[in-house]
XYZ file of C-alpha atoms in Angstrom:
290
model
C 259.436 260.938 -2.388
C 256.333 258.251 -2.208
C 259.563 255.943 -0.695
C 260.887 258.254 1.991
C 257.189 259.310 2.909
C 256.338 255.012 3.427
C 259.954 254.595 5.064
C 259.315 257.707 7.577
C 255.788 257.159 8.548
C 254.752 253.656 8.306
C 258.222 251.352 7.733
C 260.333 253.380 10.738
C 257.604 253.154 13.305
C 256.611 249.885 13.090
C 260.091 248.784 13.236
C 260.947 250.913 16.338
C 257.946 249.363 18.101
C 258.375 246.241 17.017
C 261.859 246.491 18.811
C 260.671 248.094 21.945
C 257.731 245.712 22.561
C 260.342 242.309 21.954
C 263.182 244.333 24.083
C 259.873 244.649 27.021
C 258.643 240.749 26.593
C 261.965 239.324 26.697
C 263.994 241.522 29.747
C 260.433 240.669 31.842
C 260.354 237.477 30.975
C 263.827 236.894 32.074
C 262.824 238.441 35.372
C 259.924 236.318 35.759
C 262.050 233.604 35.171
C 264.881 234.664 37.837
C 262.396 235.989 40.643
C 260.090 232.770 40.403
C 263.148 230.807 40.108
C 261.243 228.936 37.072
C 262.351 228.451 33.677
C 258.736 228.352 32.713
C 257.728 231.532 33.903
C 256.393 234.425 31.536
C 256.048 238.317 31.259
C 251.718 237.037 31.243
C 252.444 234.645 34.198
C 251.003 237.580 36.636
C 248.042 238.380 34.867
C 249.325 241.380 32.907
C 248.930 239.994 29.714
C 245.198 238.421 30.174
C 244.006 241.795 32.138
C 245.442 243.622 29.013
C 243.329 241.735 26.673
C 240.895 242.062 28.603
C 240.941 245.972 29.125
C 241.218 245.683 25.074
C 238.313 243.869 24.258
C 236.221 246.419 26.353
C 237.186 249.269 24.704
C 236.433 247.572 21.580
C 233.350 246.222 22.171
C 231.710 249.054 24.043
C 233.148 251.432 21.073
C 236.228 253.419 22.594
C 238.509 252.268 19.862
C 236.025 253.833 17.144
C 235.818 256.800 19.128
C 239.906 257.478 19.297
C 242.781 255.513 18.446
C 244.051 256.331 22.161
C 241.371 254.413 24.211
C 242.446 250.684 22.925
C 246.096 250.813 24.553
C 244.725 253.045 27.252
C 242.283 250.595 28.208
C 244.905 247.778 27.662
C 247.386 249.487 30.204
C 244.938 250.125 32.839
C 243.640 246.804 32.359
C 246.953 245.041 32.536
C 248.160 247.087 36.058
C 244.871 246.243 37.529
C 245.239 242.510 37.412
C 248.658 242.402 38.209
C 247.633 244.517 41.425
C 244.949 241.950 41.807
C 247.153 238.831 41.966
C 249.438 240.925 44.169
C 246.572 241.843 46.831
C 245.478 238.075 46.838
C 249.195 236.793 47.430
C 250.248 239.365 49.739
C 249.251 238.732 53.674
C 250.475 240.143 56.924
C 253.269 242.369 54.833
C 254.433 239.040 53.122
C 254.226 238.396 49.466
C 254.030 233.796 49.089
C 255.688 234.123 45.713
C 254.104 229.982 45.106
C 250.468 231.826 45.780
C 251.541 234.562 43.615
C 252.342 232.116 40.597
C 248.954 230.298 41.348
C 246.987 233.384 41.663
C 248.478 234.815 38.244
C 246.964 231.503 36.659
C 244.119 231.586 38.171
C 243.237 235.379 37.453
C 244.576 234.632 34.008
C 242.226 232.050 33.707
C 239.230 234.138 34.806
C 239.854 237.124 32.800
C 240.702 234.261 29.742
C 236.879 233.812 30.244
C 235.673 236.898 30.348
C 236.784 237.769 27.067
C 236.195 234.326 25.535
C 232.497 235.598 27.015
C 232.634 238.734 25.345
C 233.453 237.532 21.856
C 230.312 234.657 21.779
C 228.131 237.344 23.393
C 228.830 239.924 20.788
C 226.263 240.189 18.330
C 228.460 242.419 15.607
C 230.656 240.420 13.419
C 232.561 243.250 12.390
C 233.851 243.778 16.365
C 234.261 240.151 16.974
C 236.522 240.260 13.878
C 238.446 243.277 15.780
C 238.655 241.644 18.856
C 240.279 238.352 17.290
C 242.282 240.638 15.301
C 243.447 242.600 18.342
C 244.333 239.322 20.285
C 246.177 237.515 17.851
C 248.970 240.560 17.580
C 250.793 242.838 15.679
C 252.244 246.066 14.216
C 249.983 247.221 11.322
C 248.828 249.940 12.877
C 252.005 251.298 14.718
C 252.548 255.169 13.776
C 254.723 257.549 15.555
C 252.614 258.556 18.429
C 252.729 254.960 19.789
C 256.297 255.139 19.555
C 256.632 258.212 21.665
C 253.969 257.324 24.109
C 255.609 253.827 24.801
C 259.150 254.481 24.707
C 260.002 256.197 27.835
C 257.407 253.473 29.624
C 258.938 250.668 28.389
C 262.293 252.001 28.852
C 261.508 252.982 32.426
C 260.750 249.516 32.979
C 263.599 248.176 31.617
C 265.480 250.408 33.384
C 264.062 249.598 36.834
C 264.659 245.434 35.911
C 268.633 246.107 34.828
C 269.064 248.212 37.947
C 268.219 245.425 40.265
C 269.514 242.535 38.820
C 272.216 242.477 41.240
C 269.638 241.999 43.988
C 267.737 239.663 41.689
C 270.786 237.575 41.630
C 270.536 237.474 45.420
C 266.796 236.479 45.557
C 267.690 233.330 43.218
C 269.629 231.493 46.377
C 267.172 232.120 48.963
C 265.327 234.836 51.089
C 267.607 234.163 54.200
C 270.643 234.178 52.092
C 269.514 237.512 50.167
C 268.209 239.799 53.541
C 272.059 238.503 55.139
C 273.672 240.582 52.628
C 271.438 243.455 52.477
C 268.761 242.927 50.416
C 265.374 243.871 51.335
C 263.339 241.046 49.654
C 259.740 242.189 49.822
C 260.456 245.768 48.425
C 263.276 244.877 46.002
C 260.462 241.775 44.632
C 257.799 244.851 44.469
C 260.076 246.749 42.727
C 260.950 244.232 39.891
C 257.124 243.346 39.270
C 256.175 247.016 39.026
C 259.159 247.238 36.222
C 258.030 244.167 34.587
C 254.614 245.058 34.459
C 255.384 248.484 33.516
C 257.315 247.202 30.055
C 254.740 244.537 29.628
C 251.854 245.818 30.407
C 253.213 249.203 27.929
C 254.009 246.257 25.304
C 250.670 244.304 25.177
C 248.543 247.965 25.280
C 250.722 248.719 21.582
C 250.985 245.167 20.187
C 248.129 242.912 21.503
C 249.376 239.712 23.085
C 251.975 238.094 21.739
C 253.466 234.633 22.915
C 256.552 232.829 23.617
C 259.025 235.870 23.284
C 259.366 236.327 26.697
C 259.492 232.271 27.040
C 262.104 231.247 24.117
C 264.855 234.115 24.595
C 265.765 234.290 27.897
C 265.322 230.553 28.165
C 267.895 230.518 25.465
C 270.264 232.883 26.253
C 270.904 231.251 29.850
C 271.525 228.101 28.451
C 274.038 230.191 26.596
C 275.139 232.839 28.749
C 274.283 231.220 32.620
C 272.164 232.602 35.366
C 273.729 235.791 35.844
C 271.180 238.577 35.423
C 273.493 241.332 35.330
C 274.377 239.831 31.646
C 271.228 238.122 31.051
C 268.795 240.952 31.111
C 270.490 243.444 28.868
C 270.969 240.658 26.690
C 267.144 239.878 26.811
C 266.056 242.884 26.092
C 268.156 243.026 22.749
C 267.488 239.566 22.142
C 263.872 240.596 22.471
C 264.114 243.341 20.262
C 266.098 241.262 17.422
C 263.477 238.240 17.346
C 260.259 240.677 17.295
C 261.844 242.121 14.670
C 262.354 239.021 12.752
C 259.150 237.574 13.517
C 257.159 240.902 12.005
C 259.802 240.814 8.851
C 258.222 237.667 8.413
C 254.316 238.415 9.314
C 254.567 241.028 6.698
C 256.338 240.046 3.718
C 255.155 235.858 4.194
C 251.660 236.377 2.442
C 252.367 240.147 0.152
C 250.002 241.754 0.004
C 248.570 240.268 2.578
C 250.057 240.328 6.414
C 250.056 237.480 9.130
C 249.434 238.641 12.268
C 252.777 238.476 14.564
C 251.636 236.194 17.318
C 250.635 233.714 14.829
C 254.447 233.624 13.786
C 256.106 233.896 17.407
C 253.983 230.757 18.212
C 254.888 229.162 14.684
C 258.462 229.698 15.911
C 258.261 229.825 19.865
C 256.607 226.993 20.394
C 258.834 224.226 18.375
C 261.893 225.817 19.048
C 260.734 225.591 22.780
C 259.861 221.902 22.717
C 263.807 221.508 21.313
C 265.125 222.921 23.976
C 263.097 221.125 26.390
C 263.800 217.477 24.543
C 267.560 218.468 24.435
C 268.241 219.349 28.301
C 265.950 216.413 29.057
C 268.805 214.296 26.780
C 271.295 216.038 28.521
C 269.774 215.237 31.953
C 269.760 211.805 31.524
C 273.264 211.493 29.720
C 274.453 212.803 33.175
């Protein structure tokens, strides 16, 4: 019974989240990647991932997390639609969207808000809510129950949803603006579209899991060297990809140090970022074979 009862309430719904937050990092990421038509490009390049921390570290520092478990990921959300928003007002003029000033206005508001929390943590005089903050920011699933998995399933999946039904137009956008509106696609409101289900997943993802690197780098990086450019393959693929390495990576984070638990990011890093520099040496070899 003790078995079932730790299977049902703590093992299941860490597991589904853990899926749903790697199947959000990695379809968005793959988006980024398409619609900035960079292979560098992440779900966080926008600003959704620093204004989530951000909205995060408020709640915790000004005591909404101690007050209910529902104000860290609420702030989190809110925080992480209201800088992508920003970084879309300060790229967006005369009904046109620069999508160059909306990648430099994403680092630059990721930057800034970067600060602000770095700010918050030396200015905080209790240890014991610096410790939560760092905590917090570093990632994971310890704390995942089933009320996070029914709050961010059907936002993340909306999300999701929204990406795979335009990745036909996405595939469009990739040769060109004047290529795309000749056959039909409306390129302002279809790009609108795809951030608002990108931020939507990944903004739902980092409000349940804390930030958490290089998923939505490494796997759709990976799979298109595998599987090509197409989106309408690459982004269901992404999201399961996702799903499957955030999985692995909290197998890991929980059973690498028993009793103890590593904190997820820490292991997506440990394995994002060398795997990453592989891939980067190996099409550079490539590149110069040709």
């Amino acid at each position: 019974v003790t078995e079932q009862l730790v299977i049902e309430r703590i093992r299941l719904p860490r597991i589904i989240l853990a899926m749903l937050v790697g199947a959000a990092l990695g379809i968005s990421g793959a988006a980024m990647q398409s619609l900035f038509r960079n292979p560098l490009a992440d779900p966080g390049i926008i600003g959704v991932s620093s204004g989530g921390a951000l909205g995060a570290v408020i709640a915790i520092s000004i005591g909404a997390q101690a007050a209910s478990g529902i104000f860290l990921p609420l702030f989190a959300f809110v925080g992480a639609f209201a800088a992508t928003a920003l970084v879309y007002g300060i790229a967006s003029t005369g009904g046109r969207t620069s999508m160059a000033t909306l990648l430099l206005a994403g680092v630059a508001v990721s930057s800034f808000l970067g600060a602000i929390v770095s700010g918050i943590i030396t200015f905080t005089s209790n240890s014991d809510i610096q410790r939560e903050i760092i905590f917090w920011l570093a990632g994971g699933f310890d704390s995942a129950g089933w009320d996070d998995v029914q709050i961010s399933l059907p936002l993340i999946l909306a999300g999701v949803l929204i990406v795979i039904a335009n990745s036909r137009e996405l595939n469009l956008l990739m040769l060109g603006d004047d290529e795309a509106s000749s056959l039909g696609v409306r390129t302002t409101a279809t790009r609108v579209i795809l951030l608002v289900g990108a931020t939507l997943a990944t903004g739902t993802a980092v409000a349940f899991s804390g930030t958490i690197a290089f998923v939505g780098l490494v796997v759709p990086h990976m799979l298109r060297l595998v599987l090509g450019p197409d989106n309408r393959v690459l982004l269901p693929l992404s999201a399961l990809g996702g799903a499957a390495f955030m999985l692995g990576a909290d197998t890991i984070a929980r059973t690498l140090v028993t009793p103890s638990e590593v904190r997820v990011g820490i292991i997506t890093a440990f394995i994002g970022a060398p795997f990453f520099l592989f891939l980067l040496a190996r099409n550079r070899a490539r590149a110069e074979a040709l």
